[in-house]
């Protein structure tokens, strides 16, 4: 049985999933990541996060050994490939020692990001990179490192998935989807931006050669084999950023197709065949993991993490059984129209008008609360409505820029497995959903790339057809008008809260 090994460094955890040529998961293992968190006293709402590179790599290596030990007899590993969270990066010196490692959460370089905007201009930065503002991106972190440390020591700058590829193969490469998350990359030209590098005096030599996702760059080294259990010489393929990989894993790669990855955060991306830049400078433009494809992104922000926090408040834990209990509570709630509105967690993407002091919470008809107190199911359902409303708002932002509606939304990720949320989303959007049946679609998307590179499928279309599966979810008949009204009420309050401060 032919199979491919995937390593996935997400925001909250690392995992290894092994897939067969039909896209079936054969074995998997997962470990949480832990970060050191700190606050800048000069800017209290800015948080810094340090990633321990030894612990990070150690977790991925253990996951690989555990997953490979669980493979059925006769499994033949045809390749290994890595995906990771976006914006996370690593700086190495000439001896490959890690000088800096930070996840996508690290905002320590907020001030340096503002300085970069002043030097290049916010509009020009967005035109070149497709992204803005630069506060959490590697371009700002490199400027921060050079300000407070010896920048001359930095020999290589890797995005996290490319660093994993380097740890596996010893070959320094980058790929377009996560290179674009550095804000050092020209998203239209698909190359490192000479303009940005020259303006900021960043040496081009620290940036790896860019190769297409799915390219074989070499084999697993003896050292990496000893650490991970993946046989030495196993072909190593270039992976991609987790969001774009998840799109591919859920079958979203043709122009006009749109997907939402409902995980820790919930990016919404539509596939385009040219690098369309939002003229308002709000939405992001990135390279897909598929050649000659780009994506236009709006983002609903903190969804999965907020839901986990809510479950921990209500039930004291957020393990798998808690999610099932919460689903039952929502299914058994009173079917009468809810009077609860939720306003925390998800957002309608607009980083330029980000208000870190914006109030949030649950809204009730307070004078009647003593006779009509909502139960857990109603509060949880209100949170899911909040997610669905935010996804709709982000879809509307994308449609306004592309000039075309979104007839079907493909959803993937852990939260997409909730029947309640899937049904709500379809009803709020007034459009059918296609729900990916494999939860780890970022891993699956990379497995599709590796399967094509290893010759297990003739081409990308064949691989997607063989390995990716989705189930349809239709809007609930008779409820779309009610949710239209609730959505517009929610938007009205959302707009007012955005202008308030606590």
PDB file of N, CA and C in Angstrom, residues 10-45:
ATOM      1  N   UNK A  10       0.541  23.399  13.181  1.00  0.00           N
ATOM      2  CA  UNK A  10      -0.523  24.379  13.318  1.00  0.00           C
ATOM      3  C   UNK A  10      -0.216  25.382  14.416  1.00  0.00           C
ATOM      4  N   UNK A  11      -1.170  26.234  14.706  1.00  0.00           N
ATOM      5  CA  UNK A  11      -0.974  27.216  15.762  1.00  0.00           C
ATOM      6  C   UNK A  11      -0.977  26.562  17.136  1.00  0.00           C
ATOM      7  N   UNK A  12      -1.922  25.652  17.360  1.00  0.00           N
ATOM      8  CA  UNK A  12      -2.057  25.045  18.680  1.00  0.00           C
ATOM      9  C   UNK A  12      -1.347  23.746  18.871  1.00  0.00           C
ATOM     10  N   UNK A  13      -1.047  23.044  17.787  1.00  0.00           N
ATOM     11  CA  UNK A  13      -0.451  21.714  17.923  1.00  0.00           C
ATOM     12  C   UNK A  13       0.284  21.316  16.659  1.00  0.00           C
ATOM     13  N   UNK A  14       1.113  20.275  16.814  1.00  0.00           N
ATOM     14  CA  UNK A  14       1.769  19.649  15.679  1.00  0.00           C
ATOM     15  C   UNK A  14       1.192  18.264  15.495  1.00  0.00           C
ATOM     16  N   UNK A  15       1.196  17.793  14.257  1.00  0.00           N
ATOM     17  CA  UNK A  15       0.642  16.466  14.007  1.00  0.00           C
ATOM     18  C   UNK A  15       1.330  15.820  12.822  1.00  0.00           C
ATOM     19  N   UNK A  16       1.247  14.529  12.792  1.00  0.00           N
ATOM     20  CA  UNK A  16       1.658  13.752  11.625  1.00  0.00           C
ATOM     21  C   UNK A  16       0.466  12.920  11.203  1.00  0.00           C
ATOM     22  N   UNK A  17       0.093  13.014   9.939  1.00  0.00           N
ATOM     23  CA  UNK A  17      -0.977  12.192   9.382  1.00  0.00           C
ATOM     24  C   UNK A  17      -0.431  11.489   8.152  1.00  0.00           C
ATOM     25  N   UNK A  18      -0.654  10.194   8.076  1.00  0.00           N
ATOM     26  CA  UNK A  18      -0.221   9.401   6.930  1.00  0.00           C
ATOM     27  C   UNK A  18      -1.453   9.026   6.115  1.00  0.00           C
ATOM     28  N   UNK A  19      -1.428   9.346   4.809  1.00  0.00           N
ATOM     29  CA  UNK A  19      -2.564   9.094   3.927  1.00  0.00           C
ATOM     30  C   UNK A  19      -2.213   8.054   2.878  1.00  0.00           C
ATOM     31  N   UNK A  20      -3.223   7.266   2.491  1.00  0.00           N
ATOM     32  CA  UNK A  20      -3.035   6.387   1.347  1.00  0.00           C
ATOM     33  C   UNK A  20      -3.358   7.146   0.069  1.00  0.00           C
ATOM     34  N   UNK A  21      -3.241   6.484  -1.079  1.00  0.00           N
ATOM     35  CA  UNK A  21      -3.411   7.157  -2.366  1.00  0.00           C
ATOM     36  C   UNK A  21      -4.850   7.538  -2.638  1.00  0.00           C
ATOM     37  N   UNK A  22      -5.791   7.039  -1.828  1.00  0.00           N
ATOM     38  CA  UNK A  22      -7.196   7.404  -1.972  1.00  0.00           C
ATOM     39  C   UNK A  22      -7.602   8.516  -1.008  1.00  0.00           C
ATOM     40  N   UNK A  23      -6.634   9.060  -0.276  1.00  0.00           N
ATOM     41  CA  UNK A  23      -6.929  10.141   0.667  1.00  0.00           C
ATOM     42  C   UNK A  23      -7.410   9.664   2.012  1.00  0.00           C
ATOM     43  N   UNK A  24      -7.309   8.381   2.274  1.00  0.00           N
ATOM     44  CA  UNK A  24      -7.736   7.848   3.563  1.00  0.00           C
ATOM     45  C   UNK A  24      -6.637   7.975   4.595  1.00  0.00           C
ATOM     46  N   UNK A  25      -6.927   8.494   5.783  1.00  0.00           N
ATOM     47  CA  UNK A  25      -5.910   8.549   6.842  1.00  0.00           C
ATOM     48  C   UNK A  25      -5.619   7.145   7.370  1.00  0.00           C
ATOM     49  N   UNK A  26      -4.353   6.747   7.313  1.00  0.00           N
ATOM     50  CA  UNK A  26      -3.940   5.431   7.797  1.00  0.00           C
ATOM     51  C   UNK A  26      -3.496   5.470   9.250  1.00  0.00           C
ATOM     52  N   UNK A  27      -2.875   6.557   9.665  1.00  0.00           N
ATOM     53  CA  UNK A  27      -2.392   6.687  11.039  1.00  0.00           C
ATOM     54  C   UNK A  27      -2.124   8.159  11.307  1.00  0.00           C
ATOM     55  N   UNK A  28      -2.216   8.545  12.579  1.00  0.00           N
ATOM     56  CA  UNK A  28      -1.956   9.939  12.929  1.00  0.00           C
ATOM     57  C   UNK A  28      -1.524  10.049  14.382  1.00  0.00           C
ATOM     58  N   UNK A  29      -0.884  11.150  14.700  1.00  0.00           N
ATOM     59  CA  UNK A  29      -0.501  11.468  16.077  1.00  0.00           C
ATOM     60  C   UNK A  29      -0.438  12.981  16.199  1.00  0.00           C
ATOM     61  N   UNK A  30      -0.692  13.483  17.404  1.00  0.00           N
ATOM     62  CA  UNK A  30      -0.778  14.926  17.606  1.00  0.00           C
ATOM     63  C   UNK A  30      -0.248  15.278  18.986  1.00  0.00           C
ATOM     64  N   UNK A  31       0.449  16.430  19.080  1.00  0.00           N
ATOM     65  CA  UNK A  31       0.929  16.952  20.363  1.00  0.00           C
ATOM     66  C   UNK A  31       0.701  18.459  20.398  1.00  0.00           C
ATOM     67  N   UNK A  32       0.354  19.007  21.557  1.00  0.00           N
ATOM     68  CA  UNK A  32       0.171  20.466  21.652  1.00  0.00           C
ATOM     69  C   UNK A  32       1.502  21.201  21.609  1.00  0.00           C
ATOM     70  N   UNK A  33       1.472  22.422  21.095  1.00  0.00           N
ATOM     71  CA  UNK A  33       2.616  23.322  21.186  1.00  0.00           C
ATOM     72  C   UNK A  33       2.411  24.253  22.380  1.00  0.00           C
ATOM     73  N   UNK A  34       3.525  24.649  22.991  1.00  0.00           N
ATOM     74  CA  UNK A  34       3.483  25.591  24.109  1.00  0.00           C
ATOM     75  C   UNK A  34       4.415  26.749  23.797  1.00  0.00           C
ATOM     76  N   UNK A  35       3.932  27.966  24.004  1.00  0.00           N
ATOM     77  CA  UNK A  35       4.716  29.162  23.716  1.00  0.00           C
ATOM     78  C   UNK A  35       4.957  29.947  25.004  1.00  0.00           C
ATOM     79  N   UNK A  36       6.096  30.639  25.033  1.00  0.00           N
ATOM     80  CA  UNK A  36       6.332  31.604  26.112  1.00  0.00           C
ATOM     81  C   UNK A  36       5.717  32.923  25.690  1.00  0.00           C
ATOM     82  N   UNK A  37       4.847  33.450  26.535  1.00  0.00           N
ATOM     83  CA  UNK A  37       4.104  34.654  26.199  1.00  0.00           C
ATOM     84  C   UNK A  37       4.578  35.811  27.067  1.00  0.00           C
ATOM     85  N   UNK A  38       4.672  36.998  26.481  1.00  0.00           N
ATOM     86  CA  UNK A  38       5.093  38.164  27.246  1.00  0.00           C
ATOM     87  C   UNK A  38       4.406  39.416  26.708  1.00  0.00           C
ATOM     88  N   UNK A  39       4.442  40.474  27.492  1.00  0.00           N
ATOM     89  CA  UNK A  39       3.766  41.724  27.148  1.00  0.00           C
ATOM     90  C   UNK A  39       4.773  42.855  27.055  1.00  0.00           C
ATOM     91  N   UNK A  40       4.584  43.722  26.103  1.00  0.00           N
ATOM     92  CA  UNK A  40       5.387  44.933  25.977  1.00  0.00           C
ATOM     93  C   UNK A  40       4.776  46.005  26.887  1.00  0.00           C
ATOM     94  N   UNK A  41       5.479  46.417  27.948  1.00  0.00           N
ATOM     95  CA  UNK A  41       4.883  47.390  28.872  1.00  0.00           C
ATOM     96  C   UNK A  41       4.561  48.728  28.217  1.00  0.00           C
ATOM     97  N   UNK A  42       5.256  49.050  27.124  1.00  0.00           N
ATOM     98  CA  UNK A  42       4.982  50.308  26.434  1.00  0.00           C
ATOM     99  C   UNK A  42       3.692  50.245  25.606  1.00  0.00           C
ATOM    100  N   UNK A  43       3.328  49.023  25.169  1.00  0.00           N
ATOM    101  CA  UNK A  43       2.100  48.823  24.397  1.00  0.00           C
ATOM    102  C   UNK A  43       1.396  47.612  25.001  1.00  0.00           C
ATOM    103  N   UNK A  44       0.632  47.783  26.078  1.00  0.00           N
ATOM    104  CA  UNK A  44       0.123  46.654  26.860  1.00  0.00           C
ATOM    105  C   UNK A  44      -0.739  45.669  26.086  1.00  0.00           C
ATOM    106  N   UNK A  45      -1.423  46.115  25.025  1.00  0.00           N
ATOM    107  CA  UNK A  45      -2.285  45.188  24.299  1.00  0.00           C
ATOM    108  C   UNK A  45      -1.512  44.351  23.276  1.00  0.00           C
TER     109      UNK A  45
END
